[in-house]
Tab-separated table of C-alpha atoms in Angstrom:
chain	number	residue	atom	x	y	z
A	40	MET	CA	129.743	91.191	72.949
A	41	LYS	CA	127.322	89.073	74.550
A	42	ILE	CA	126.991	89.989	78.484
A	43	ARG	CA	124.542	87.027	80.103
A	44	PHE	CA	122.942	86.841	83.424
A	45	ARG	CA	121.443	83.683	83.830
A	46	LYS	CA	119.031	83.645	81.043
A	47	MET	CA	119.876	87.046	79.703
A	48	ILE	CA	121.034	87.653	76.449
A	49	VAL	CA	121.788	90.621	75.196
A	50	LEU	CA	122.752	91.614	71.422
A	51	LEU	CA	125.238	93.877	70.836
A	52	LEU	CA	126.550	93.117	67.431
A	53	ILE	CA	126.801	96.563	65.855
A	54	PRO	CA	129.714	99.370	66.926
A	55	LEU	CA	128.960	101.211	70.063
A	56	MET	CA	129.419	104.668	68.003
A	57	LEU	CA	126.224	104.270	65.970
A	58	ILE	CA	124.425	105.028	68.724
A	59	ASN	CA	126.593	108.134	69.249
A	60	TRP	CA	128.208	106.500	72.246
A	61	SER	CA	131.793	108.745	73.589
A	62	GLY	CA	132.659	105.629	75.572
A	63	ALA	CA	134.457	108.131	77.881
A	64	PRO	CA	134.869	108.024	81.577
A	65	ALA	CA	131.536	109.541	83.502
A	66	ASN	CA	131.966	113.164	84.925
A	67	ALA	CA	131.561	112.961	88.656
A	68	ALA	CA	127.940	114.554	89.773
A	69	SER	CA	127.574	116.657	92.545
A	70	GLY	CA	130.188	115.479	95.227
A	71	SER	CA	131.907	112.590	94.808
A	72	GLU	CA	128.789	110.492	93.839
A	73	GLN	CA	129.366	109.261	90.347
A	74	LYS	CA	125.962	108.178	87.921
A	75	VAL	CA	126.140	106.041	84.862
A	76	SER	CA	124.686	108.446	81.609
A	77	PRO	CA	124.130	107.291	78.263
A	78	GLU	CA	127.012	109.567	77.206
A	79	SER	CA	129.635	107.267	78.990
A	80	VAL	CA	128.586	104.515	80.755
A	81	SER	CA	131.745	102.986	82.311
A	82	VAL	CA	131.157	104.065	85.960
A	83	VAL	CA	130.095	103.233	88.648
A	84	HIS	CA	126.575	103.214	90.052
A	85	PRO	CA	127.355	104.831	94.012
A	86	ASN	CA	124.710	102.099	95.332
A	87	THR	CA	125.546	99.024	96.860
A	88	VAL	CA	123.750	96.361	94.654
A	89	TRP	CA	125.149	98.722	91.913
A	90	ALA	CA	128.186	98.360	92.762
A	91	VAL	CA	129.808	96.825	89.393
A	92	GLU	CA	131.070	98.321	86.414
A	93	MET	CA	129.300	99.020	83.630
A	94	PRO	CA	130.887	99.415	80.304
A	95	THR	CA	127.988	99.572	77.820
A	96	LEU	CA	124.081	100.208	78.303
A	97	GLY	CA	123.797	96.734	77.635
A	98	ALA	CA	125.524	95.830	80.944
A	99	TYR	CA	123.545	98.297	83.037
A	100	LEU	CA	120.423	97.306	81.385
A	101	SER	CA	121.178	93.230	81.891
A	102	HIS	CA	121.993	94.430	85.287
A	103	VAL	CA	118.859	95.569	86.098
A	104	ALA	CA	117.077	93.088	84.311
A	105	GLN	CA	118.306	90.676	86.916
A	106	ASP	CA	117.231	92.658	90.016
A	107	VAL	CA	113.824	92.459	89.087
A	108	GLU	CA	114.134	88.640	87.614
A	109	ASN	CA	115.577	87.766	90.740
A	110	TYR	CA	112.717	90.326	93.020
A	111	TRP	CA	109.624	88.302	91.183
A	112	ILE	CA	111.353	84.703	91.376
A	113	LYS	CA	111.742	85.225	95.245
A	114	VAL	CA	108.528	86.740	95.776
A	115	ILE	CA	106.384	84.089	93.576
A	116	ASN	CA	108.491	81.114	95.601
A	117	ASP	CA	107.119	82.675	98.645
A	118	ARG	CA	103.876	83.791	97.934
A	119	ASN	CA	102.405	79.942	96.698
A	120	GLY	CA	105.312	77.208	96.340
A	121	ILE	CA	103.027	76.002	93.606
A	122	PHE	CA	103.718	77.623	90.318
A	123	PRO	CA	106.953	78.171	88.506
A	124	PRO	CA	108.287	81.796	89.108
A	125	PRO	CA	108.494	83.901	86.231
A	126	ASP	CA	111.693	83.155	83.395
A	127	ALA	CA	112.125	84.644	80.487
A	128	GLU	CA	115.535	85.814	78.594
A	129	PHE	CA	115.923	89.876	77.646
A	130	TYR	CA	116.870	90.994	74.548
A	131	PHE	CA	118.991	94.252	74.616
A	132	PRO	CA	119.178	94.833	70.467
A	133	MET	CA	121.497	97.585	69.882
A	134	ARG	CA	120.372	100.256	66.352
A	135	GLY	CA	118.971	98.232	63.776
A	136	GLU	CA	119.818	94.830	64.931
A	137	SER	CA	116.053	93.992	65.968
A	138	MET	CA	114.699	94.552	62.130
A	139	GLY	CA	113.401	91.654	60.560
A	140	LEU	CA	115.251	89.000	62.906
A	141	VAL	CA	111.904	86.728	65.112
A	142	LEU	CA	112.342	87.831	68.648
A	143	CYS	CA	109.282	87.610	69.748
A	144	ASP	CA	107.102	85.444	67.462
A	145	PRO	CA	106.162	85.015	63.699
A	146	TYR	CA	103.001	87.779	63.837
A	147	THR	CA	105.333	90.010	65.924
A	148	SER	CA	107.239	92.645	64.527
A	149	THR	CA	109.914	93.946	66.568
A	150	ASP	CA	111.656	97.611	65.512
A	151	ASP	CA	114.253	100.538	67.335
A	152	MET	CA	111.571	101.458	69.218
A	153	THR	CA	109.154	98.964	70.540
A	154	ALA	CA	109.697	96.902	74.035
A	155	ILE	CA	107.716	94.204	74.215
A	156	PHE	CA	106.967	91.089	76.237
A	157	CYS	CA	106.349	87.794	73.824
A	158	PRO	CA	104.267	85.026	75.885
A	159	TYR	CA	104.964	83.365	73.010
A	160	LEU	CA	108.786	82.523	73.588
A	161	SER	CA	108.745	84.408	76.949
A	162	ARG	CA	111.097	86.655	76.017
A	163	VAL	CA	111.631	90.314	76.517
A	164	ILE	CA	113.170	92.755	74.388
A	165	VAL	CA	113.968	95.794	75.228
A	166	PRO	CA	115.785	97.838	72.156
A	167	GLN	CA	118.715	100.316	73.913
A	168	VAL	CA	117.632	102.943	71.107
A	169	LEU	CA	114.056	103.141	73.056
A	170	ALA	CA	116.186	102.794	76.228
A	171	THR	CA	118.142	105.815	75.654
A	172	MET	CA	115.450	107.844	74.254
A	173	TYR	CA	113.497	106.685	77.653
A	174	TRP	CA	116.854	107.652	79.778
A	175	GLU	CA	117.326	111.112	77.791
A	176	GLY	CA	113.110	111.993	78.208
A	177	THR	CA	112.965	112.315	74.358
A	178	TYR	CA	110.236	109.681	74.197
A	179	LYS	CA	106.932	110.828	74.660
A	180	ARG	CA	103.601	109.520	73.468
A	181	ASN	CA	101.881	112.516	74.890
A	182	ASN	CA	101.696	116.589	73.881
A	183	ASP	CA	100.977	117.449	77.991
A	184	PRO	CA	104.305	119.560	79.561
A	185	SER	CA	106.869	116.953	80.301
A	186	GLN	CA	107.081	117.168	84.535
A	187	PRO	CA	109.278	119.719	85.748
A	188	TYR	CA	112.011	116.723	87.063
A	189	PRO	CA	114.742	115.413	84.044
A	190	ALA	CA	114.550	111.661	83.177
A	191	GLY	CA	117.620	109.488	84.293
A	192	ASP	CA	118.927	105.954	84.576
A	193	PHE	CA	116.339	104.871	86.660
A	194	SER	CA	113.799	105.686	83.555
A	195	ALA	CA	115.352	103.233	81.361
A	196	ALA	CA	115.234	100.937	84.667
A	197	ILE	CA	111.371	101.411	84.946
A	198	LEU	CA	110.783	100.225	81.049
A	199	VAL	CA	112.911	96.890	81.999
A	200	ALA	CA	110.643	96.293	85.203
A	201	HIS	CA	107.719	96.758	83.108
A	202	GLU	CA	108.294	94.591	80.231
A	203	PHE	CA	109.039	92.154	82.604
A	204	SER	CA	105.841	93.116	84.865
A	205	HIS	CA	103.916	91.301	82.097
A	206	ALA	CA	105.218	87.940	82.950
A	207	VAL	CA	104.018	88.163	86.508
A	208	GLU	CA	100.154	89.377	85.175
A	209	THR	CA	100.080	85.765	84.443
A	210	TYR	CA	99.529	85.067	88.164
A	211	PHE	CA	96.707	87.470	88.350
A	212	ARG	CA	94.615	86.279	85.830
A	213	ASN	CA	95.797	84.945	82.402
A	214	ASP	CA	92.663	86.296	80.633
A	215	ILE	CA	93.047	89.749	80.618
A	216	THR	CA	92.665	91.493	76.487
A	217	LEU	CA	92.574	94.911	77.076
A	218	LEU	CA	95.792	96.553	75.838
A	219	ARG	CA	94.976	99.369	78.476
A	220	THR	CA	94.701	96.997	81.641
A	221	LYS	CA	97.524	95.108	80.757
A	222	GLU	CA	99.912	98.703	81.131
A	223	LEU	CA	98.402	99.647	83.961
A	224	LEU	CA	98.921	96.323	86.040
A	225	ALA	CA	102.747	96.049	84.372
A	226	ASP	CA	102.519	100.003	85.936
A	227	CYS	CA	101.783	99.255	89.515
A	228	LEU	CA	103.548	95.982	89.631
A	229	THR	CA	106.957	98.115	88.263
A	230	GLY	CA	106.004	100.249	91.393
A	231	VAL	CA	106.385	97.132	93.482
A	232	TRP	CA	109.727	96.013	92.694
A	233	THR	CA	110.737	99.870	92.490
A	234	LYS	CA	109.450	100.020	96.586
A	235	SER	CA	111.626	96.612	96.998
A	236	MET	CA	115.034	99.002	95.945
A	237	ALA	CA	114.055	101.622	98.291
A	238	GLN	CA	113.251	98.833	101.219
A	239	ARG	CA	117.163	97.849	100.473
A	240	ASN	CA	118.364	101.364	100.047
A	241	GLN	CA	118.782	101.108	96.524
A	242	LEU	CA	117.424	104.138	95.472
A	243	GLU	CA	118.809	106.809	94.313
A	244	GLY	CA	117.616	111.048	95.359
A	245	ASN	CA	116.440	111.396	92.190
A	246	ASP	CA	115.175	108.003	91.120
A	247	LEU	CA	111.438	108.212	92.187
A	248	TYR	CA	111.273	111.856	90.174
A	249	GLU	CA	112.999	109.961	87.139
A	250	ALA	CA	110.010	107.660	87.254
A	251	MET	CA	107.703	110.137	87.787
A	252	ARG	CA	108.009	111.941	84.864
A	253	THR	CA	108.724	108.997	82.644
A	254	LEU	CA	105.279	107.720	83.498
A	255	HIS	CA	103.922	110.443	82.529
A	256	ASP	CA	105.351	110.664	79.294
A	257	VAL	CA	104.383	107.663	78.422
A	258	GLY	CA	100.699	108.028	78.857
A	259	ASP	CA	98.508	108.631	76.486
A	260	TYR	CA	94.749	109.923	74.876
A	261	SER	CA	94.282	107.242	72.115
A	262	LYS	CA	90.433	106.485	71.634
A	263	LEU	CA	91.848	103.350	70.282
A	264	PRO	CA	91.699	100.462	73.078
A	265	THR	CA	94.024	98.548	70.375
A	266	VAL	CA	96.824	101.579	71.502
A	267	HIS	CA	95.690	103.444	74.343
A	268	ARG	CA	97.846	102.112	77.571
A	269	GLY	CA	96.418	104.852	79.728
A	270	THR	CA	96.621	108.634	79.853
A	271	PRO	CA	99.420	109.675	82.022
A	272	SER	CA	98.116	110.654	85.182
A	273	GLN	CA	96.622	107.096	85.027
A	274	ARG	CA	99.852	105.495	84.174
A	275	TYR	CA	101.589	107.479	87.366
A	276	ALA	CA	98.943	106.826	89.360
A	277	ALA	CA	99.111	103.030	88.677
A	278	PHE	CA	103.114	102.730	90.098
A	279	THR	CA	102.629	104.817	92.836
A	280	THR	CA	99.729	102.072	94.125
A	281	GLY	CA	102.248	99.632	93.244
A	282	TYR	CA	104.759	101.888	95.135
A	283	THR	CA	102.854	102.266	98.107
A	284	GLN	CA	101.566	99.190	98.665
A	285	GLY	CA	104.671	97.418	98.198
A	286	THR	CA	102.881	93.851	97.305
A	287	MET	CA	101.595	92.195	94.454
A	288	ALA	CA	98.100	91.917	96.341
A	289	GLY	CA	97.769	95.970	96.513
A	290	CYS	CA	97.601	95.513	92.674
A	291	THR	CA	94.463	93.298	92.282
A	292	SER	CA	92.342	95.740	91.564
A	293	TYR	CA	94.543	96.718	88.395
A	294	ALA	CA	94.601	93.223	87.294
A	295	ASN	CA	90.164	93.465	87.304
A	296	GLY	CA	90.207	96.118	84.797
A	297	TYR	CA	90.697	99.575	87.582
A	298	ALA	CA	91.702	102.527	85.625
A	299	GLY	CA	91.224	105.298	87.724
A	300	ASN	CA	90.854	109.063	86.709
């Protein structure tokens, strides 16, 4: 099965059973609300923009990607009208599908645990195994106690938005080499997109808490500049800056290397 939104491609070559999903209809949450979950994703999101059938996690990720890309295309077009807007192919490989495939470039390996933006081919790759772990709150890059909030579907949305934000970074400057700067800038831009979701009344009550949980989970304390992506507090602060400012310009300090405390 292949799901395509504009130039977004989902690789679904391996049966869903390999990632242990039941495919059964989801139970209703509190009240009459229904929400997509990793265990069962054949439901309807309660909000207007998301009110479409999403029979697989790949379809949900594609729907998020479409919203993210459409948002940034409009922002870039409105901002300058000169440079072409960001454009990327999205791949959401299932378990094992990215192994041994040249989805990025000949020098960059891909696997089930690595989400990446590949400027060489202008591709965003988000493995469904990793997206599921984000959703369930089982992916952590530090030993800090988890935030007292559960992860959820918006955690997976944050992952997609973050990776596409790397395509937007070049509109600030194309000479950023420090990994931490790239990651914090992408976090900030993810916050900007999230603010747009709030302005369009598309956030659920727990979404910002899910973002808080996720951004703290993916922070790290590595001393290696080739590994370090920002501490938990730095990553959440960058996201919060983008959300508060709500504009690309509000992330300029991160493009210039600001990291915060």
